[in-house]
mmCIF file of C-alpha atoms in Angstrom:
data_model
loop_
_atom_site.group_PDB
_atom_site.id
_atom_site.type_symbol
_atom_site.label_atom_id
_atom_site.label_comp_id
_atom_site.label_asym_id
_atom_site.label_seq_id
_atom_site.Cartn_x
_atom_site.Cartn_y
_atom_site.Cartn_z
ATOM 1 C CA MET A 1 -27.458 15.902 -11.208
ATOM 2 C CA GLU A 2 -27.452 13.164 -13.802
ATOM 3 C CA ARG A 3 -24.548 10.794 -13.575
ATOM 4 C CA THR A 4 -23.311 7.586 -15.263
ATOM 5 C CA MET A 5 -22.040 4.356 -13.746
ATOM 6 C CA LEU A 6 -19.742 2.492 -16.163
ATOM 7 C CA VAL A 7 -19.922 -1.163 -15.457
ATOM 8 C CA LEU A 8 -17.177 -3.087 -17.288
ATOM 9 C CA GLY A 9 -17.885 -6.730 -17.129
ATOM 10 C CA ALA A 10 -21.642 -6.537 -16.931
ATOM 11 C CA GLY A 11 -22.022 -9.886 -18.601
ATOM 12 C CA SER A 12 -21.004 -11.697 -15.415
ATOM 13 C CA GLY A 13 -23.387 -12.159 -12.407
ATOM 14 C CA THR A 14 -21.473 -9.611 -10.207
ATOM 15 C CA GLY A 15 -21.240 -6.939 -12.894
ATOM 16 C CA ALA A 16 -25.017 -7.272 -13.418
ATOM 17 C CA ALA A 17 -25.696 -7.023 -9.769
ATOM 18 C CA VAL A 18 -23.608 -3.929 -9.621
ATOM 19 C CA ALA A 19 -25.482 -2.345 -12.484
ATOM 20 C CA ARG A 20 -28.734 -3.080 -10.666
ATOM 21 C CA ARG A 21 -27.583 -1.861 -7.286
ATOM 22 C CA PHE A 22 -26.195 1.395 -8.461
ATOM 23 C CA GLY A 23 -29.038 1.966 -10.988
ATOM 24 C CA ARG A 24 -31.402 1.824 -7.978
ATOM 25 C CA GLU A 25 -29.464 4.730 -6.599
ATOM 26 C CA GLY A 26 -30.143 6.907 -9.553
ATOM 27 C CA PHE A 27 -27.226 6.241 -11.823
ATOM 28 C CA HIS A 28 -27.647 5.911 -15.589
ATOM 29 C CA VAL A 29 -25.881 2.437 -16.008
ATOM 30 C CA ALA A 30 -23.554 1.890 -18.959
ATOM 31 C CA VAL A 31 -23.199 -1.784 -19.231
ATOM 32 C CA VAL A 32 -20.143 -3.113 -21.039
ATOM 33 C CA GLY A 33 -19.257 -6.655 -22.078
ATOM 34 C CA ARG A 34 -17.954 -8.475 -25.080
ATOM 35 C CA ARG A 35 -21.354 -9.856 -26.394
ATOM 36 C CA ALA A 36 -24.199 -7.717 -27.280
ATOM 37 C CA GLU A 37 -27.128 -10.248 -26.452
ATOM 38 C CA PRO A 38 -26.631 -10.680 -22.805
ATOM 39 C CA LEU A 39 -26.165 -6.786 -22.526
ATOM 40 C CA GLU A 40 -29.415 -6.139 -24.280
ATOM 41 C CA ALA A 41 -31.142 -8.669 -22.115
ATOM 42 C CA LEU A 42 -29.767 -7.093 -19.011
ATOM 43 C CA VAL A 43 -30.831 -3.667 -20.139
ATOM 44 C CA ALA A 44 -34.356 -4.996 -20.815
ATOM 45 C CA ASP A 45 -34.463 -6.450 -17.202
ATOM 46 C CA LEU A 46 -33.230 -3.213 -15.692
ATOM 47 C CA ALA A 47 -35.954 -1.212 -17.583
ATOM 48 C CA LYS A 48 -38.476 -3.300 -15.861
ATOM 49 C CA GLU A 49 -37.216 -2.016 -12.504
ATOM 50 C CA ASP A 50 -37.267 1.679 -13.800
ATOM 51 C CA ILE A 51 -33.436 1.633 -14.027
ATOM 52 C CA ALA A 52 -32.106 3.548 -16.950
ATOM 53 C CA ALA A 53 -29.313 1.485 -18.825
ATOM 54 C CA THR A 54 -27.515 1.364 -22.088
ATOM 55 C CA ALA A 55 -25.570 -1.479 -23.603
ATOM 56 C CA PHE A 56 -22.096 -0.908 -25.111
ATOM 57 C CA PRO A 57 -20.515 -4.161 -26.556
ATOM 58 C CA ALA A 58 -16.728 -3.882 -26.452
ATOM 59 C CA ASP A 59 -13.533 -5.949 -26.365
ATOM 60 C CA LEU A 60 -11.769 -4.659 -23.383
ATOM 61 C CA THR A 61 -8.477 -6.394 -24.562
ATOM 62 C CA ASP A 62 -8.409 -4.184 -27.611
ATOM 63 C CA ASP A 63 -7.088 -0.505 -27.049
ATOM 64 C CA ASP A 64 -8.966 0.868 -30.028
ATOM 65 C CA SER A 65 -12.228 -0.758 -28.870
ATOM 66 C CA VAL A 66 -11.825 0.709 -25.432
ATOM 67 C CA SER A 67 -11.039 4.243 -26.848
ATOM 68 C CA ARG A 68 -14.208 3.930 -28.974
ATOM 69 C CA LEU A 69 -16.214 2.809 -26.054
ATOM 70 C CA LEU A 70 -15.205 5.687 -23.999
ATOM 71 C CA GLU A 71 -15.821 8.320 -26.727
ATOM 72 C CA THR A 72 -19.266 6.837 -27.406
ATOM 73 C CA VAL A 73 -20.345 6.857 -23.623
ATOM 74 C CA ALA A 74 -19.065 10.419 -23.113
ATOM 75 C CA ALA A 75 -20.926 11.629 -26.139
ATOM 76 C CA SER A 76 -24.237 9.926 -25.395
ATOM 77 C CA LEU A 77 -24.656 9.830 -21.568
ATOM 78 C CA PRO A 78 -24.293 11.931 -18.542
ATOM 79 C CA PRO A 79 -20.693 12.357 -17.023
ATOM 80 C CA ILE A 80 -19.057 9.184 -15.786
ATOM 81 C CA ASP A 81 -19.082 9.538 -11.997
ATOM 82 C CA ALA A 82 -18.431 5.965 -11.026
ATOM 83 C CA VAL A 83 -16.618 2.976 -12.649
ATOM 84 C CA TYR A 84 -16.812 -0.785 -11.847
ATOM 85 C CA TYR A 85 -14.145 -2.917 -13.388
ATOM 86 C CA GLY A 86 -14.727 -6.573 -12.988
ATOM 87 C CA PRO A 87 -14.292 -8.447 -16.403
ATOM 88 C CA SER A 88 -14.724 -12.124 -16.216
ATOM 89 C CA SER A 89 -11.951 -14.327 -17.624
ATOM 90 C CA PRO A 90 -11.975 -18.128 -18.518
ATOM 91 C CA VAL A 91 -12.056 -20.328 -15.503
ATOM 92 C CA THR A 92 -8.545 -21.800 -15.835
ATOM 93 C CA PHE A 93 -5.991 -21.926 -13.144
ATOM 94 C CA THR A 94 -2.277 -22.808 -14.058
ATOM 95 C CA ALA A 95 0.447 -23.982 -11.829
ATOM 96 C CA ALA A 96 3.044 -21.334 -11.510
ATOM 97 C CA ARG A 97 5.812 -23.693 -12.514
ATOM 98 C CA VAL A 98 4.350 -24.087 -15.962
ATOM 99 C CA LEU A 99 2.881 -20.570 -16.537
ATOM 100 C CA THR A 100 3.992 -19.090 -19.954
ATOM 101 C CA ALA A 101 4.711 -15.564 -20.681
ATOM 102 C CA ALA A 102 1.901 -15.712 -23.479
ATOM 103 C CA GLU A 103 -0.693 -16.800 -20.978
ATOM 104 C CA ALA A 104 0.433 -14.120 -18.511
ATOM 105 C CA ASP A 105 0.215 -11.627 -21.215
ATOM 106 C CA ARG A 106 -3.503 -12.653 -21.854
ATOM 107 C CA TYR A 107 -4.445 -11.852 -18.294
ATOM 108 C CA TRP A 108 -2.521 -8.592 -18.198
ATOM 109 C CA ALA A 109 -4.460 -7.552 -21.362
ATOM 110 C CA LEU A 110 -7.705 -8.155 -19.574
ATOM 111 C CA LEU A 111 -7.104 -7.231 -16.013
ATOM 112 C CA VAL A 112 -4.464 -4.456 -16.111
ATOM 113 C CA ARG A 113 -4.041 -2.613 -19.271
ATOM 114 C CA PRO A 114 -7.632 -1.634 -19.993
ATOM 115 C CA LEU A 115 -8.166 -0.668 -16.423
ATOM 116 C CA ILE A 116 -5.389 1.819 -16.631
ATOM 117 C CA GLN A 117 -6.669 3.048 -19.927
ATOM 118 C CA ILE A 118 -10.072 3.627 -18.598
ATOM 119 C CA VAL A 119 -8.877 5.346 -15.483
ATOM 120 C CA VAL A 120 -6.755 7.773 -17.489
ATOM 121 C CA ALA A 121 -9.745 8.644 -19.603
ATOM 122 C CA VAL A 122 -12.348 9.180 -16.762
ATOM 123 C CA LEU A 123 -10.217 10.700 -14.042
ATOM 124 C CA PRO A 124 -9.767 14.250 -15.395
ATOM 125 C CA GLY A 125 -13.464 14.764 -15.395
ATOM 126 C CA MET A 126 -13.725 13.369 -11.793
ATOM 127 C CA LEU A 127 -10.986 15.610 -10.620
ATOM 128 C CA GLU A 128 -12.649 18.701 -12.267
ATOM 129 C CA ARG A 129 -15.852 17.898 -10.562
ATOM 130 C CA GLY A 130 -14.132 17.021 -7.240
ATOM 131 C CA HIS A 131 -15.805 13.723 -6.735
ATOM 132 C CA GLY A 132 -15.952 10.160 -8.296
ATOM 133 C CA THR A 133 -15.719 6.515 -7.509
ATOM 134 C CA ILE A 134 -13.511 3.766 -9.041
ATOM 135 C CA LEU A 135 -14.353 0.307 -7.874
ATOM 136 C CA ALA A 136 -12.930 -3.125 -8.828
ATOM 137 C CA ALA A 137 -13.034 -6.785 -7.953
ATOM 138 C CA ILE A 138 -10.378 -9.364 -8.219
ATOM 139 C CA GLY A 139 -9.987 -12.987 -7.169
ATOM 140 C CA GLY A 140 -8.162 -13.886 -3.901
ATOM 141 C CA THR A 141 -4.984 -15.136 -5.715
ATOM 142 C CA GLY A 142 -4.316 -11.555 -6.567
ATOM 143 C CA THR A 143 -3.328 -11.084 -2.808
ATOM 144 C CA ARG A 144 -2.080 -14.465 -1.951
ATOM 145 C CA ALA A 145 -0.595 -17.217 -4.175
ATOM 146 C CA MET A 146 -1.901 -20.734 -3.718
ATOM 147 C CA PRO A 147 -0.415 -24.004 -5.014
ATOM 148 C CA GLU A 148 -1.624 -24.833 -8.551
ATOM 149 C CA MET A 149 -3.738 -21.619 -8.748
ATOM 150 C CA SER A 150 -1.518 -19.206 -10.758
ATOM 151 C CA GLY A 151 -2.648 -17.747 -14.107
ATOM 152 C CA PRO A 152 -4.776 -14.611 -13.282
ATOM 153 C CA GLY A 153 -3.013 -14.061 -10.030
ATOM 154 C CA PRO A 154 0.010 -12.047 -11.208
ATOM 155 C CA ALA A 155 -2.057 -9.790 -13.283
ATOM 156 C CA ALA A 156 -4.653 -9.415 -10.504
ATOM 157 C CA ALA A 157 -1.792 -8.483 -8.140
ATOM 158 C CA ALA A 158 -0.635 -5.883 -10.371
ATOM 159 C CA ALA A 159 -4.119 -4.359 -10.712
ATOM 160 C CA ARG A 160 -4.424 -4.274 -6.866
ATOM 161 C CA ASN A 161 -0.995 -2.432 -6.657
ATOM 162 C CA TYR A 162 -2.145 0.029 -9.258
ATOM 163 C CA LEU A 163 -5.591 0.738 -7.477
ATOM 164 C CA GLN A 164 -3.958 0.852 -4.052
ATOM 165 C CA GLY A 165 -1.706 3.625 -5.350
ATOM 166 C CA LEU A 166 -4.683 5.448 -6.902
ATOM 167 C CA HIS A 167 -6.435 5.270 -3.534
ATOM 168 C CA SER A 168 -3.785 6.881 -1.586
ATOM 169 C CA GLU A 169 -3.251 9.606 -4.238
ATOM 170 C CA LEU A 170 -6.922 10.414 -4.955
ATOM 171 C CA ALA A 171 -8.520 10.200 -1.548
ATOM 172 C CA PRO A 172 -7.426 13.743 -0.521
ATOM 173 C CA ARG A 173 -8.910 14.938 -3.763
ATOM 174 C CA GLY A 174 -12.403 13.651 -3.294
ATOM 175 C CA ILE A 175 -12.090 10.498 -5.505
ATOM 176 C CA TYR A 176 -12.749 7.203 -3.829
ATOM 177 C CA VAL A 177 -10.906 4.018 -5.141
ATOM 178 C CA GLY A 178 -11.928 0.738 -3.684
ATOM 179 C CA LEU A 179 -11.170 -2.990 -4.176
ATOM 180 C CA LEU A 180 -13.335 -6.007 -3.419
ATOM 181 C CA THR A 181 -11.210 -9.191 -3.181
ATOM 182 C CA ILE A 182 -13.226 -12.263 -3.471
ATOM 183 C CA GLY A 183 -12.175 -15.605 -1.989
ATOM 184 C CA ALA A 184 -15.493 -17.376 -2.422
ATOM 185 C CA LEU A 185 -17.403 -19.052 -5.278
ATOM 186 C CA ILE A 186 -20.087 -16.672 -6.660
ATOM 187 C CA LEU A 187 -23.342 -18.523 -6.988
ATOM 188 C CA GLY A 188 -24.453 -18.776 -10.603
ATOM 189 C CA SER A 189 -20.934 -18.296 -11.897
ATOM 190 C CA GLU A 190 -19.101 -20.640 -14.266
ATOM 191 C CA MET A 191 -16.730 -21.607 -11.498
ATOM 192 C CA ALA A 192 -19.498 -22.445 -9.027
ATOM 193 C CA ALA A 193 -21.220 -24.525 -11.705
ATOM 194 C CA LEU A 194 -17.998 -26.519 -12.254
ATOM 195 C CA THR A 195 -17.381 -27.135 -8.593
ATOM 196 C CA SER A 196 -19.721 -29.017 -6.312
ATOM 197 C CA SER A 197 -19.989 -27.770 -2.744
ATOM 198 C CA GLY A 198 -18.549 -31.068 -1.445
ATOM 199 C CA ASP A 199 -15.403 -30.753 -3.599
ATOM 200 C CA SER A 200 -14.544 -27.125 -2.829
ATOM 201 C CA PRO A 201 -12.891 -25.669 0.197
ATOM 202 C CA PHE A 202 -14.250 -22.258 -0.541
ATOM 203 C CA PRO A 203 -17.541 -20.625 0.778
ATOM 204 C CA THR A 204 -20.199 -19.296 -1.493
ATOM 205 C CA VAL A 205 -21.563 -15.800 -1.915
ATOM 206 C CA GLU A 206 -24.391 -14.285 -3.847
ATOM 207 C CA ALA A 207 -23.587 -11.641 -6.578
ATOM 208 C CA ALA A 208 -26.196 -9.216 -5.105
ATOM 209 C CA ALA A 209 -24.391 -9.431 -1.700
ATOM 210 C CA LEU A 210 -21.086 -8.431 -3.403
ATOM 211 C CA ALA A 211 -22.861 -5.459 -5.197
ATOM 212 C CA ASP A 212 -24.183 -4.304 -1.721
ATOM 213 C CA ASP A 213 -20.579 -4.536 -0.441
ATOM 214 C CA LEU A 214 -19.413 -2.335 -3.264
ATOM 215 C CA TRP A 215 -22.113 0.187 -2.733
ATOM 216 C CA ASP A 216 -21.433 0.312 0.939
ATOM 217 C CA MET A 217 -17.715 0.832 0.250
ATOM 218 C CA SER A 218 -18.425 3.738 -2.094
ATOM 219 C CA THR A 219 -20.616 5.462 0.484
ATOM 220 C CA VAL A 220 -18.537 4.870 3.643
ATOM 221 C CA VAL A 221 -15.202 5.514 1.804
ATOM 222 C CA ASP A 222 -13.053 4.518 5.041
ATOM 223 C CA THR A 223 -11.128 1.715 3.588
ATOM 224 C CA PHE A 224 -9.327 0.553 0.282
ATOM 225 C CA GLU A 225 -9.966 -3.057 0.337
ATOM 226 C CA LYS A 226 -12.677 -5.468 1.611
ATOM 227 C CA PHE A 227 -12.210 -9.262 1.644
ATOM 228 C CA VAL A 228 -15.153 -11.630 0.974
ATOM 229 C CA PRO A 229 -15.437 -13.562 3.336
ATOM 230 C CA GLU A 230 -13.804 -11.453 6.099
ATOM 231 C CA ASP A 231 -11.701 -14.398 7.224
ATOM 232 C CA SER A 232 -10.578 -15.227 3.657
ATOM 233 C CA PRO A 233 -7.594 -17.535 3.329
ATOM 234 C CA PHE A 234 -6.306 -15.066 0.725
ATOM 235 C CA ARG A 235 -5.974 -12.214 3.223
ATOM 236 C CA PRO A 236 -2.266 -11.334 3.173
#
């Protein structure tokens, strides 16, 4: 049966790796990001590996843009049987004591609101078919706050709470919901480029390894959350 994997945040290293990993398993990959050029380049690269992919530029912080995206994917591709939500955000941490409501709203608009909007749209089809996969990735500050490292953390924590609730509700109905919580620098990412190995207390990880973790989670379906690394200081 033909099926689509919707990769939201495909412009990042992890999103591109997820597209490649699930594409190798036979999914038609719908790659979504803000800018068209990197998406088209990714689609061309995937085609060289005989992976079917289609680019869908969209602003995930805009409700109308997300609605149009979902309508277009539904009309042009096989049913959405899997979703990965991992949009990248600017590499800026803010001390909790100076975090403003406006800044918190920006992270909520990227990490929480569109996630809920997308799940609401794809879930009825998954429930009707009796199977489906919803995956996401967040940074470690979504599980444990660290000094001087607020900003995305409160919104990531809300996304984690929402996904955990979905996991418990949907597992008995054949839908797997899983979360990868990353407490490492992803090689090739903006954060890794800005932080030398000698200055950072965090380990490093390849995006392809994270994509493998997500695939394994989607096939084993025995746990809600995986931490990278396993002894992550962000583990609650």
